[in-house]
Amino acid sequence: MLLILIAIFLFFRLIDIDRTLSQDEILPKCTFLSLEFPGNFLGDYGQPPLWQLPNSILASILGTSNWVFRVIPLAASIATTILLMLYLRKRFGAEYALLGLMLLAFFPWQINASNQVLQTSLLTLLMVLSVFFAESFVETGERRDLWVAAAL
């Protein structure tokens, strides 16, 4: 059952990964291409530097195909799902973790966000990480977890 859900999750996110970039999805690619010219810097085109940096690194290694700029949102979506499953399993049990995976695998907004070259999936990952560390602070009382949750 779990393998079927994982396969469905990946199918919805990998289908048509190399399609044409649309409207605001083109900004990370334009930013990377403009970095080759002197005087340009991270932060052009209104894109946050921490969003441009991983995209620029991947593009310099793998090239500037459209699918390259969709790797970061896809990886963030997968990491969000794994973290959410770990959190739900720890907090509520394996049944709820499986239910959470099912809901996330078919949630249209999450599918759409992980297929677009936008920072939405990365922000969702950071929010889930923040909740994960805040919960850890409540359980253990370690201030390090509180600082990490606040930083995210």
PDB file of C-alpha atoms in Angstrom:
ATOM      1  CA  MET A   1       0.000   0.000   0.000  1.00  0.00           C
ATOM      2  CA  LEU A   2       2.796   2.413   0.918  1.00  0.00           C
ATOM      3  CA  LEU A   3       4.658   1.733  -2.331  1.00  0.00           C
ATOM      4  CA  ILE A   4       1.506   2.413  -4.342  1.00  0.00           C
ATOM      5  CA  LEU A   5       1.042   5.757  -2.570  1.00  0.00           C
ATOM      6  CA  ILE A   6       4.677   6.682  -3.173  1.00  0.00           C
ATOM      7  CA  ALA A   7       4.329   5.778  -6.846  1.00  0.00           C
ATOM      8  CA  ILE A   8       1.185   7.935  -7.165  1.00  0.00           C
ATOM      9  CA  PHE A   9       2.913  10.778  -5.316  1.00  0.00           C
ATOM     10  CA  LEU A  10       5.879  10.714  -7.692  1.00  0.00           C
ATOM     11  CA  PHE A  11       3.713  10.236 -10.787  1.00  0.00           C
ATOM     12  CA  PHE A  12       1.759  13.441 -10.144  1.00  0.00           C
ATOM     13  CA  ARG A  13       4.954  15.366  -9.547  1.00  0.00           C
ATOM     14  CA  LEU A  14       7.154  13.991 -12.334  1.00  0.00           C
ATOM     15  CA  ILE A  15       4.592  14.056 -15.125  1.00  0.00           C
ATOM     16  CA  ASP A  16       5.560  16.601 -17.775  1.00  0.00           C
ATOM     17  CA  ILE A  17       8.525  17.901 -15.741  1.00  0.00           C
ATOM     18  CA  ASP A  18      10.207  19.434 -18.797  1.00  0.00           C
ATOM     19  CA  ARG A  19       7.241  21.518 -19.961  1.00  0.00           C
ATOM     20  CA  THR A  20       7.698  25.152 -20.930  1.00  0.00           C
ATOM     21  CA  LEU A  21       8.200  27.618 -18.099  1.00  0.00           C
ATOM     22  CA  SER A  22       5.292  30.002 -17.740  1.00  0.00           C
ATOM     23  CA  GLN A  23       5.110  33.633 -16.627  1.00  0.00           C
ATOM     24  CA  ASP A  24       6.788  34.005 -13.214  1.00  0.00           C
ATOM     25  CA  GLU A  25       8.411  30.576 -13.472  1.00  0.00           C
ATOM     26  CA  ILE A  26      10.855  32.020 -15.990  1.00  0.00           C
ATOM     27  CA  LEU A  27      12.429  34.378 -13.424  1.00  0.00           C
ATOM     28  CA  PRO A  28      14.927  31.903 -11.859  1.00  0.00           C
ATOM     29  CA  LYS A  29      16.151  30.936 -15.332  1.00  0.00           C
ATOM     30  CA  CYS A  30      16.477  34.575 -16.426  1.00  0.00           C
ATOM     31  CA  THR A  31      18.317  35.365 -13.209  1.00  0.00           C
ATOM     32  CA  PHE A  32      20.788  32.544 -13.758  1.00  0.00           C
ATOM     33  CA  LEU A  33      21.396  33.562 -17.356  1.00  0.00           C
ATOM     34  CA  SER A  34      21.952  37.193 -16.325  1.00  0.00           C
ATOM     35  CA  LEU A  35      24.548  36.166 -13.710  1.00  0.00           C
ATOM     36  CA  GLU A  36      26.961  35.495 -16.560  1.00  0.00           C
ATOM     37  CA  PHE A  37      27.192  39.210 -17.299  1.00  0.00           C
ATOM     38  CA  PRO A  38      29.360  41.534 -15.160  1.00  0.00           C
ATOM     39  CA  GLY A  39      27.535  43.699 -12.637  1.00  0.00           C
ATOM     40  CA  ASN A  40      24.639  41.316 -12.078  1.00  0.00           C
ATOM     41  CA  PHE A  41      24.118  39.762  -8.692  1.00  0.00           C
ATOM     42  CA  LEU A  42      21.838  37.425  -6.823  1.00  0.00           C
ATOM     43  CA  GLY A  43      18.608  39.235  -6.086  1.00  0.00           C
ATOM     44  CA  ASP A  44      17.827  40.393  -9.621  1.00  0.00           C
ATOM     45  CA  TYR A  45      14.296  39.985 -11.001  1.00  0.00           C
ATOM     46  CA  GLY A  46      12.786  40.118  -7.519  1.00  0.00           C
ATOM     47  CA  GLN A  47      13.898  36.590  -6.640  1.00  0.00           C
ATOM     48  CA  PRO A  48      15.190  35.951  -3.093  1.00  0.00           C
ATOM     49  CA  PRO A  49      18.918  35.076  -3.047  1.00  0.00           C
ATOM     50  CA  LEU A  50      18.409  31.868  -1.065  1.00  0.00           C
ATOM     51  CA  TRP A  51      15.986  30.722  -3.743  1.00  0.00           C
ATOM     52  CA  GLN A  52      18.325  31.650  -6.590  1.00  0.00           C
ATOM     53  CA  LEU A  53      21.445  30.100  -5.129  1.00  0.00           C
ATOM     54  CA  PRO A  54      20.389  26.407  -5.305  1.00  0.00           C
ATOM     55  CA  ASN A  55      18.842  26.988  -8.724  1.00  0.00           C
ATOM     56  CA  SER A  56      22.027  28.635  -9.984  1.00  0.00           C
ATOM     57  CA  ILE A  57      24.196  25.824  -8.643  1.00  0.00           C
ATOM     58  CA  LEU A  58      22.017  23.171 -10.286  1.00  0.00           C
ATOM     59  CA  ALA A  59      21.856  25.094 -13.556  1.00  0.00           C
ATOM     60  CA  SER A  60      25.631  25.477 -13.664  1.00  0.00           C
ATOM     61  CA  ILE A  61      26.032  21.718 -13.158  1.00  0.00           C
ATOM     62  CA  LEU A  62      23.118  20.298 -15.174  1.00  0.00           C
ATOM     63  CA  GLY A  63      22.480  23.026 -17.759  1.00  0.00           C
ATOM     64  CA  THR A  64      19.521  25.315 -18.323  1.00  0.00           C
ATOM     65  CA  SER A  65      16.812  22.880 -19.383  1.00  0.00           C
ATOM     66  CA  ASN A  66      13.413  23.585 -17.906  1.00  0.00           C
ATOM     67  CA  TRP A  67      13.391  20.424 -15.779  1.00  0.00           C
ATOM     68  CA  VAL A  68      16.536  21.557 -13.928  1.00  0.00           C
ATOM     69  CA  PHE A  69      14.666  24.469 -12.373  1.00  0.00           C
ATOM     70  CA  ARG A  70      11.888  22.117 -11.216  1.00  0.00           C
ATOM     71  CA  VAL A  71      14.252  19.869  -9.223  1.00  0.00           C
ATOM     72  CA  ILE A  72      14.371  22.113  -6.118  1.00  0.00           C
ATOM     73  CA  PRO A  73      10.561  22.374  -5.723  1.00  0.00           C
ATOM     74  CA  LEU A  74      10.239  18.629  -6.332  1.00  0.00           C
ATOM     75  CA  ALA A  75      12.923  17.809  -3.754  1.00  0.00           C
ATOM     76  CA  ALA A  76      11.321  20.217  -1.266  1.00  0.00           C
ATOM     77  CA  SER A  77       7.938  18.563  -1.810  1.00  0.00           C
ATOM     78  CA  ILE A  78       9.401  15.105  -1.207  1.00  0.00           C
ATOM     79  CA  ALA A  79      11.256  16.304   1.904  1.00  0.00           C
ATOM     80  CA  THR A  80       8.073  17.950   3.226  1.00  0.00           C
ATOM     81  CA  THR A  81       6.171  14.717   2.785  1.00  0.00           C
ATOM     82  CA  ILE A  82       8.848  12.677   4.552  1.00  0.00           C
ATOM     83  CA  LEU A  83       9.028  15.130   7.463  1.00  0.00           C
ATOM     84  CA  LEU A  84       5.258  15.250   7.765  1.00  0.00           C
ATOM     85  CA  MET A  85       5.090  11.451   7.797  1.00  0.00           C
ATOM     86  CA  LEU A  86       7.780  11.273  10.504  1.00  0.00           C
ATOM     87  CA  TYR A  87       5.990  13.880  12.576  1.00  0.00           C
ATOM     88  CA  LEU A  88       2.592  12.214  12.262  1.00  0.00           C
ATOM     89  CA  ARG A  89       4.012   8.772  13.007  1.00  0.00           C
ATOM     90  CA  LYS A  90       5.818  10.038  16.087  1.00  0.00           C
ATOM     91  CA  ARG A  91       2.863  12.061  17.342  1.00  0.00           C
ATOM     92  CA  PHE A  92      -0.176   9.979  16.347  1.00  0.00           C
ATOM     93  CA  GLY A  93       0.971   6.594  15.012  1.00  0.00           C
ATOM     94  CA  ALA A  94       1.568   4.829  11.707  1.00  0.00           C
ATOM     95  CA  GLU A  95      -2.085   4.905  10.614  1.00  0.00           C
ATOM     96  CA  TYR A  96      -2.225   8.687  10.725  1.00  0.00           C
ATOM     97  CA  ALA A  97       1.124   8.940   8.978  1.00  0.00           C
ATOM     98  CA  LEU A  98      -0.264   6.866   6.118  1.00  0.00           C
ATOM     99  CA  LEU A  99      -3.412   8.989   6.056  1.00  0.00           C
ATOM    100  CA  GLY A 100      -1.266  12.140   5.928  1.00  0.00           C
ATOM    101  CA  LEU A 101       0.700  10.703   3.018  1.00  0.00           C
ATOM    102  CA  MET A 102      -2.538   9.911   1.179  1.00  0.00           C
ATOM    103  CA  LEU A 103      -3.881  13.423   1.716  1.00  0.00           C
ATOM    104  CA  LEU A 104      -0.636  15.045   0.644  1.00  0.00           C
ATOM    105  CA  ALA A 105      -0.256  12.771  -2.387  1.00  0.00           C
ATOM    106  CA  PHE A 106      -3.635  13.895  -3.767  1.00  0.00           C
ATOM    107  CA  PHE A 107      -3.761  17.478  -2.473  1.00  0.00           C
ATOM    108  CA  PRO A 108      -4.073  19.631  -5.636  1.00  0.00           C
ATOM    109  CA  TRP A 109      -2.300  22.672  -4.209  1.00  0.00           C
ATOM    110  CA  GLN A 110       0.723  20.607  -3.150  1.00  0.00           C
ATOM    111  CA  ILE A 111       0.874  18.890  -6.546  1.00  0.00           C
ATOM    112  CA  ASN A 112       0.671  22.236  -8.348  1.00  0.00           C
ATOM    113  CA  ALA A 113       3.237  23.910  -6.077  1.00  0.00           C
ATOM    114  CA  SER A 114       5.737  21.088  -6.488  1.00  0.00           C
ATOM    115  CA  ASN A 115       5.424  21.240 -10.289  1.00  0.00           C
ATOM    116  CA  GLN A 116       6.046  24.969 -10.551  1.00  0.00           C
ATOM    117  CA  VAL A 117       9.359  26.788 -10.455  1.00  0.00           C
ATOM    118  CA  LEU A 118       8.351  28.886  -7.472  1.00  0.00           C
ATOM    119  CA  GLN A 119       9.620  29.033  -3.915  1.00  0.00           C
ATOM    120  CA  THR A 120       6.281  27.828  -2.488  1.00  0.00           C
ATOM    121  CA  SER A 121       7.416  24.225  -1.957  1.00  0.00           C
ATOM    122  CA  LEU A 122      10.591  25.397  -0.271  1.00  0.00           C
ATOM    123  CA  LEU A 123       8.620  27.679   2.049  1.00  0.00           C
ATOM    124  CA  THR A 124       6.271  24.805   2.910  1.00  0.00           C
ATOM    125  CA  LEU A 125       9.290  22.665   3.778  1.00  0.00           C
ATOM    126  CA  LEU A 126      10.681  25.397   6.024  1.00  0.00           C
ATOM    127  CA  MET A 127       7.320  25.760   7.816  1.00  0.00           C
ATOM    128  CA  VAL A 128       7.074  22.021   8.457  1.00  0.00           C
ATOM    129  CA  LEU A 129      10.690  21.998   9.687  1.00  0.00           C
ATOM    130  CA  SER A 130       9.886  24.870  12.024  1.00  0.00           C
ATOM    131  CA  VAL A 131       6.929  22.977  13.508  1.00  0.00           C
ATOM    132  CA  PHE A 132       9.098  19.867  13.808  1.00  0.00           C
ATOM    133  CA  PHE A 133      11.761  21.749  15.807  1.00  0.00           C
ATOM    134  CA  ALA A 134       9.174  23.622  17.902  1.00  0.00           C
ATOM    135  CA  GLU A 135       7.600  20.289  18.854  1.00  0.00           C
ATOM    136  CA  SER A 136      11.044  18.969  19.717  1.00  0.00           C
ATOM    137  CA  PHE A 137      11.621  22.006  21.956  1.00  0.00           C
ATOM    138  CA  VAL A 138       8.348  21.411  23.771  1.00  0.00           C
ATOM    139  CA  GLU A 139       9.257  17.748  24.382  1.00  0.00           C
ATOM    140  CA  THR A 140      12.944  18.118  25.319  1.00  0.00           C
ATOM    141  CA  GLY A 141      13.270  21.735  26.435  1.00  0.00           C
ATOM    142  CA  GLU A 142      16.528  22.201  24.513  1.00  0.00           C
ATOM    143  CA  ARG A 143      17.026  25.825  23.559  1.00  0.00           C
ATOM    144  CA  ARG A 144      18.839  24.831  20.360  1.00  0.00           C
ATOM    145  CA  ASP A 145      15.574  23.468  18.964  1.00  0.00           C
ATOM    146  CA  LEU A 146      13.801  26.730  19.811  1.00  0.00           C
ATOM    147  CA  TRP A 147      16.503  28.782  18.051  1.00  0.00           C
ATOM    148  CA  VAL A 148      16.332  26.580  14.953  1.00  0.00           C
ATOM    149  CA  ALA A 149      12.512  26.805  14.875  1.00  0.00           C
ATOM    150  CA  ALA A 150      12.692  30.588  15.216  1.00  0.00           C
ATOM    151  CA  ALA A 151      15.346  30.862  12.494  1.00  0.00           C
ATOM    152  CA  LEU A 152      13.304  28.875  10.021  1.00  0.00           C
TER     153      LEU A 152
END
